[in-house]
Amino acid sequence: MQLQRRAQPWLGTLLEISLRHADAAAGAAALQAGFALVARLQGELSRFEPDSDIARFNALPPGQDLTLRPAAQHVLAVAAWLRNRSGGAFDISQGSGCRGWTLARGRLCKTEAGTHLDLGGIAKGYVVDRLIAQLRRAGCAWGAVNAGGDLRVFGPLPLPLYLRDEHHGGLREIGSLADGAFASSYYGPDSRSRLTGAAPGLDVQVAVAAPSALWADALCKLVALGLEGQSALLDRLRALAWTWHVDPAV
Amino acid sequence: MRLALTTAICSVAAMAPSGAFAVDYMTAEAAAKLMFAEADRFELQDWLLDAAQLQAIAALGVKPRSARWQLRLAYKGKELLGVLVADEVLGKFELISYAVGVGADGRLRGLEILAYRESHGHEIRSAAWRKQFVGKAQGAPIKLGEDIANISGATLSCSHVTDGVKRIVTVVEQARRSGRLG
C-alpha cells in the first residue's frame, strides 16, 4: 500500500494528511475529503472567520448568549473543564476574561464585557482528532495528521518524531509513536506563539504525548506554564510531558 | 498509545540534529491536474514583467519580488479554465514550495504545498542550499525516505505562504490585464 499525502496551509500552520489505503483512488478521495473537513471546521472555530461561532461570540454584547454548533460545543466544554481544573491557568480568553464566559446546554454566554475568545491553544488538536476519525471511517489502513506540531497517528506503523531546534534549526529524532498523539510547542522571545500568564523571558520547548491530539495540544499550554499541580491531571488523561528550558547561548 | 523514545529525550540539547529533512508532496504539474481536473491540456508560458507591469503590481500594495514568472495555463479545448503558478517562500528554518491555482474568473481555485524542506540555520542563509531546491518541484523529486516530522513552529512560514498567495493572485490579475491569458 503506497503512502499518499498532501499538505495545505490551514489553521495558521501547515496541515499535512498522510494515509495508506488499499485502493489508491479511495485514498485520494479521503485526502480531498480531509481538507474539506478542515475548511469547514476552521470556518466554525477560528476567531478570524467572521461567521465562526467564536467570532460571533466575540461580537456579542455582555449578558447575551448564542447557540453553538457541535464542534465549538465540544472544544469549549473541554476548555471549560481544563479552566476549572487548572484554577484558570488554561485561559482561552487571552487574559480578557477567564471567567467571562459560561457554557450551558450548548449555549455560550458572555458574562463580562470585553471577553473575547481564541481557540488557538486547543482547536488544532480537535481538528486533528476529527480528521483521524474520518480517515478511519474511509477505510484507511494507516493514517497520520500533522498540524504544525499537533500530530496524531493510527494503524500498525510507528511514526518517527522530530523536534526542531528552535534556535539553530535542524531536527532531532526523539523517538517514534503509534496509535496516539504528540504535540509540541515552543515559547520564546522570537516565537510567534504567545502564552497568556507566562512569566516574562520564558524560553521553553514542551512536548506532550496523549491518546488524543485535543488533550496533547491543550496540555502543552499548561505544561509550558509550569507543571506544579498538573501531574495528577496528566496521569488522569494518560499523558506524558517533557519540558526543555532553552539556553540560546548553547 | 505506543510511544518509543530515544534514550536521550531527557536531554534534547545534547543530541545532534539529524541531516537535511525534506518532503516532496507533489509536482507543480500534479497540482495543476488536481486543481483543474477537467482540463485536457496545460501550456507553460514564461512571462517577464516590464517596469510598467511591476509598478502596477506595486501600486496594489504587493511586492512583486521577481519579474520572471512561469504561468501554467489550463485549457479545456479552446476554453481557458485558469492558471497555476508555483513559488517558494523562506520561513524561519524552512523553505516551502507551493502552488496557487487561479480560475479564469480571477478567483482562487486552490493552494497546495509542493515541497517542504527543513534546514539548519546556517544553511538557510546560503544561496547554494536554496539553489539546489529551486525548480525541484518541476523536476524529479529527491527521495529522502518517508518520514513525517512533528515540527513545531511552522506558523511563521505559513504567514509567508499567505503573503505569497496574495502576490501570485495579483501577478495573475496583471497577466490578465496584459492580455496574456488568452
CSV table of N, CA, C and O in Angstrom, one decimal, chain A residues 185-239:
chain,number,residue,atom,x,y,z
A,185,SER,N,5.2,22.5,21.5
A,185,SER,CA,5.1,24.0,21.4
A,185,SER,C,6.4,24.6,21.8
A,185,SER,O,7.1,24.1,22.7
A,186,TYR,N,6.7,25.7,21.2
A,186,TYR,CA,7.9,26.4,21.6
A,186,TYR,C,7.5,27.9,22.0
A,186,TYR,O,6.8,28.5,21.2
A,187,TYR,N,7.8,28.3,23.2
A,187,TYR,CA,7.5,29.7,23.6
A,187,TYR,C,8.8,30.4,23.9
A,187,TYR,O,9.5,30.0,24.8
A,188,GLY,N,9.1,31.4,23.1
A,188,GLY,CA,10.4,32.1,23.4
A,188,GLY,C,10.3,33.5,22.9
A,188,GLY,O,9.2,33.9,22.3
A,189,PRO,N,11.3,34.3,23.0
A,189,PRO,CA,11.3,35.7,22.6
A,189,PRO,C,11.0,35.8,21.1
A,189,PRO,O,10.4,36.8,20.7
A,190,ASP,N,11.4,34.9,20.3
A,190,ASP,CA,11.2,35.0,18.8
A,190,ASP,C,10.2,34.1,18.3
A,190,ASP,O,10.1,33.8,17.1
A,191,SER,N,9.4,33.5,19.1
A,191,SER,CA,8.3,32.6,18.6
A,191,SER,C,7.0,33.4,18.5
A,191,SER,O,6.8,34.3,19.2
A,192,ARG,N,6.2,33.0,17.5
A,192,ARG,CA,5.0,33.7,17.3
A,192,ARG,C,3.9,33.3,18.3
A,192,ARG,O,3.0,34.0,18.5
A,193,SER,N,4.1,32.1,18.8
A,193,SER,CA,3.1,31.6,19.8
A,193,SER,C,3.3,32.4,21.1
A,193,SER,O,4.4,32.6,21.6
A,194,ARG,N,2.2,32.9,21.6
A,194,ARG,CA,2.2,33.6,22.9
A,194,ARG,C,1.4,32.9,23.9
A,194,ARG,O,0.4,32.2,23.6
A,195,LEU,N,1.8,32.9,25.1
A,195,LEU,CA,1.2,32.2,26.2
A,195,LEU,C,0.7,33.2,27.2
A,195,LEU,O,1.5,33.9,27.9
A,196,THR,N,-0.6,33.3,27.4
A,196,THR,CA,-1.2,34.3,28.4
A,196,THR,C,-0.8,33.8,29.8
A,196,THR,O,-0.9,32.6,30.1
A,197,GLY,N,-0.3,34.7,30.6
A,197,GLY,CA,0.0,34.3,32.0
A,197,GLY,C,1.4,33.7,32.2
A,197,GLY,O,1.8,33.4,33.3
A,198,ALA,N,2.2,33.7,31.1
A,198,ALA,CA,3.6,33.2,31.2
A,198,ALA,C,4.5,34.2,31.8
A,198,ALA,O,4.3,35.4,31.6
A,199,ALA,N,5.5,33.8,32.5
A,199,ALA,CA,6.5,34.7,33.1
A,199,ALA,C,7.3,35.4,31.9
A,199,ALA,O,7.5,34.7,30.9
A,200,PRO,N,7.6,36.6,32.1
A,200,PRO,CA,8.4,37.3,31.0
A,200,PRO,C,9.8,36.5,30.9
A,200,PRO,O,10.3,36.0,31.8
A,201,GLY,N,10.3,36.5,29.6
A,201,GLY,CA,11.5,35.8,29.4
A,201,GLY,C,11.4,34.3,29.3
A,201,GLY,O,12.5,33.6,29.2
A,202,LEU,N,10.2,33.8,29.3
A,202,LEU,CA,10.0,32.4,29.1
A,202,LEU,C,10.7,31.9,27.8
A,202,LEU,O,10.4,32.5,26.8
A,203,ASP,N,11.5,30.9,27.9
A,203,ASP,CA,12.1,30.3,26.7
A,203,ASP,C,12.1,28.8,26.9
A,203,ASP,O,13.0,28.3,27.5
A,204,VAL,N,11.0,28.2,26.4
A,204,VAL,CA,10.8,26.8,26.7
A,204,VAL,C,10.2,26.0,25.6
A,204,VAL,O,9.4,26.6,24.8
A,205,GLN,N,10.6,24.8,25.4
A,205,GLN,CA,10.0,23.9,24.5
A,205,GLN,C,9.3,22.8,25.2
A,205,GLN,O,9.9,22.2,26.2
A,206,VAL,N,8.1,22.5,24.9
A,206,VAL,CA,7.4,21.5,25.6
A,206,VAL,C,6.8,20.5,24.6
A,206,VAL,O,6.6,20.8,23.5
A,207,ALA,N,6.6,19.3,25.1
A,207,ALA,CA,6.0,18.2,24.3
A,207,ALA,C,5.1,17.4,25.2
A,207,ALA,O,5.4,17.2,26.4
A,208,VAL,N,4.0,17.0,24.6
A,208,VAL,CA,3.1,16.1,25.4
A,208,VAL,C,2.6,15.0,24.5
A,208,VAL,O,2.3,15.2,23.3
A,209,ALA,N,2.7,13.8,25.0
A,209,ALA,CA,2.1,12.6,24.3
A,209,ALA,C,0.8,12.2,25.0
A,209,ALA,O,0.8,12.2,26.3
A,210,ALA,N,-0.2,11.9,24.3
A,210,ALA,CA,-1.5,11.6,24.9
A,210,ALA,C,-2.3,10.8,23.9
A,210,ALA,O,-1.9,10.7,22.7
A,211,PRO,N,-3.3,10.1,24.4
A,211,PRO,CA,-4.1,9.3,23.4
A,211,PRO,C,-4.8,10.1,22.3
A,211,PRO,O,-5.0,9.6,21.2
A,212,SER,N,-5.2,11.4,22.6
A,212,SER,CA,-5.8,12.2,21.6
A,212,SER,C,-5.1,13.5,21.4
A,212,SER,O,-4.5,14.0,22.3
A,213,ALA,N,-5.2,14.1,20.2
A,213,ALA,CA,-4.5,15.3,19.9
A,213,ALA,C,-5.1,16.5,20.6
A,213,ALA,O,-4.4,17.4,20.9
A,214,LEU,N,-6.4,16.4,20.9
A,214,LEU,CA,-7.0,17.5,21.6
A,214,LEU,C,-6.4,17.7,22.9
A,214,LEU,O,-6.0,18.8,23.3
A,215,TRP,N,-6.2,16.6,23.7
A,215,TRP,CA,-5.6,16.7,25.0
A,215,TRP,C,-4.1,17.1,24.9
A,215,TRP,O,-3.6,17.8,25.7
A,216,ALA,N,-3.4,16.5,24.0
A,216,ALA,CA,-2.0,16.8,23.8
A,216,ALA,C,-1.8,18.2,23.6
A,216,ALA,O,-0.9,18.9,24.2
A,217,ASP,N,-2.6,18.8,22.7
A,217,ASP,CA,-2.5,20.2,22.3
A,217,ASP,C,-2.8,21.1,23.5
A,217,ASP,O,-2.0,22.0,23.9
A,218,ALA,N,-3.9,20.8,24.2
A,218,ALA,CA,-4.3,21.7,25.3
A,218,ALA,C,-3.3,21.6,26.5
A,218,ALA,O,-2.9,22.6,27.1
A,219,LEU,N,-2.8,20.4,26.8
A,219,LEU,CA,-1.9,20.2,27.9
A,219,LEU,C,-0.6,20.8,27.7
A,219,LEU,O,0.1,21.2,28.6
A,220,CYS,N,-0.2,20.9,26.4
A,220,CYS,CA,1.1,21.6,26.1
A,220,CYS,C,1.1,23.0,26.8
A,220,CYS,O,2.1,23.5,27.3
A,221,LYS,N,0.0,23.7,26.7
A,221,LYS,CA,-0.1,25.1,27.3
A,221,LYS,C,0.1,25.0,28.8
A,221,LYS,O,0.8,25.9,29.3
A,222,LEU,N,-0.6,24.1,29.4
A,222,LEU,CA,-0.4,24.0,30.9
A,222,LEU,C,1.0,23.6,31.3
A,222,LEU,O,1.5,24.1,32.3
A,223,VAL,N,1.5,22.7,30.5
A,223,VAL,CA,2.9,22.2,30.9
A,223,VAL,C,3.9,23.4,30.7
A,223,VAL,O,4.8,23.6,31.5
A,224,ALA,N,3.7,24.2,29.7
A,224,ALA,CA,4.6,25.4,29.4
A,224,ALA,C,4.5,26.4,30.6
A,224,ALA,O,5.5,27.0,30.9
A,225,LEU,N,3.3,26.5,31.2
A,225,LEU,CA,3.1,27.4,32.3
A,225,LEU,C,3.7,26.9,33.6
A,225,LEU,O,3.7,27.6,34.6
A,226,GLY,N,4.2,25.7,33.6
A,226,GLY,CA,4.8,25.1,34.8
A,226,GLY,C,3.9,23.9,35.3
A,226,GLY,O,2.7,24.0,35.4
A,227,LEU,N,4.6,22.9,35.6
A,227,LEU,CA,3.9,21.6,35.9
A,227,LEU,C,3.3,21.5,37.3
A,227,LEU,O,2.6,20.5,37.6
A,228,GLU,N,3.6,22.4,38.2
A,228,GLU,CA,3.2,22.3,39.5
A,228,GLU,C,1.7,22.0,39.6
A,228,GLU,O,0.9,22.7,39.1
A,229,GLY,N,1.4,20.9,40.2
A,229,GLY,CA,-0.1,20.6,40.4
A,229,GLY,C,-0.7,20.0,39.2
A,229,GLY,O,-1.9,19.7,39.3
A,230,GLN,N,0.0,19.8,38.1
A,230,GLN,CA,-0.6,19.3,36.9
A,230,GLN,C,-0.4,17.8,36.8
A,230,GLN,O,-1.0,17.2,35.9
A,231,SER,N,0.5,17.2,37.6
A,231,SER,CA,0.9,15.8,37.3
A,231,SER,C,-0.3,14.9,37.5
A,231,SER,O,-0.5,13.9,36.7
A,232,ALA,N,-1.2,15.2,38.4
A,232,ALA,CA,-2.4,14.4,38.6
A,232,ALA,C,-3.3,14.4,37.4
A,232,ALA,O,-3.9,13.4,36.9
A,233,LEU,N,-3.4,15.6,36.8
A,233,LEU,CA,-4.2,15.8,35.6
A,233,LEU,C,-3.6,15.0,34.4
A,233,LEU,O,-4.3,14.4,33.7
A,234,LEU,N,-2.3,15.1,34.3
A,234,LEU,CA,-1.6,14.3,33.2
A,234,LEU,C,-1.9,12.8,33.4
A,234,LEU,O,-2.2,12.1,32.4
A,235,ASP,N,-1.7,12.3,34.6
A,235,ASP,CA,-2.0,10.9,34.9
A,235,ASP,C,-3.4,10.5,34.5
A,235,ASP,O,-3.6,9.5,33.9
A,236,ARG,N,-4.3,11.4,34.9
A,236,ARG,CA,-5.7,11.1,34.7
A,236,ARG,C,-6.0,11.0,33.2
A,236,ARG,O,-6.8,10.2,32.7
A,237,LEU,N,-5.3,11.8,32.4
A,237,LEU,CA,-5.6,11.9,31.0
A,237,LEU,C,-4.6,11.0,30.2
A,237,LEU,O,-4.5,11.0,29.0
A,238,ARG,N,-3.8,10.2,30.9
A,238,ARG,CA,-2.9,9.2,30.4
A,238,ARG,C,-1.9,9.9,29.4
A,238,ARG,O,-1.6,9.5,28.3
A,239,ALA,N,-1.4,11.1,29.9
A,239,ALA,CA,-0.5,11.9,29.1
A,239,ALA,C,0.9,11.9,29.7
A,239,ALA,O,1.1,11.7,30.9
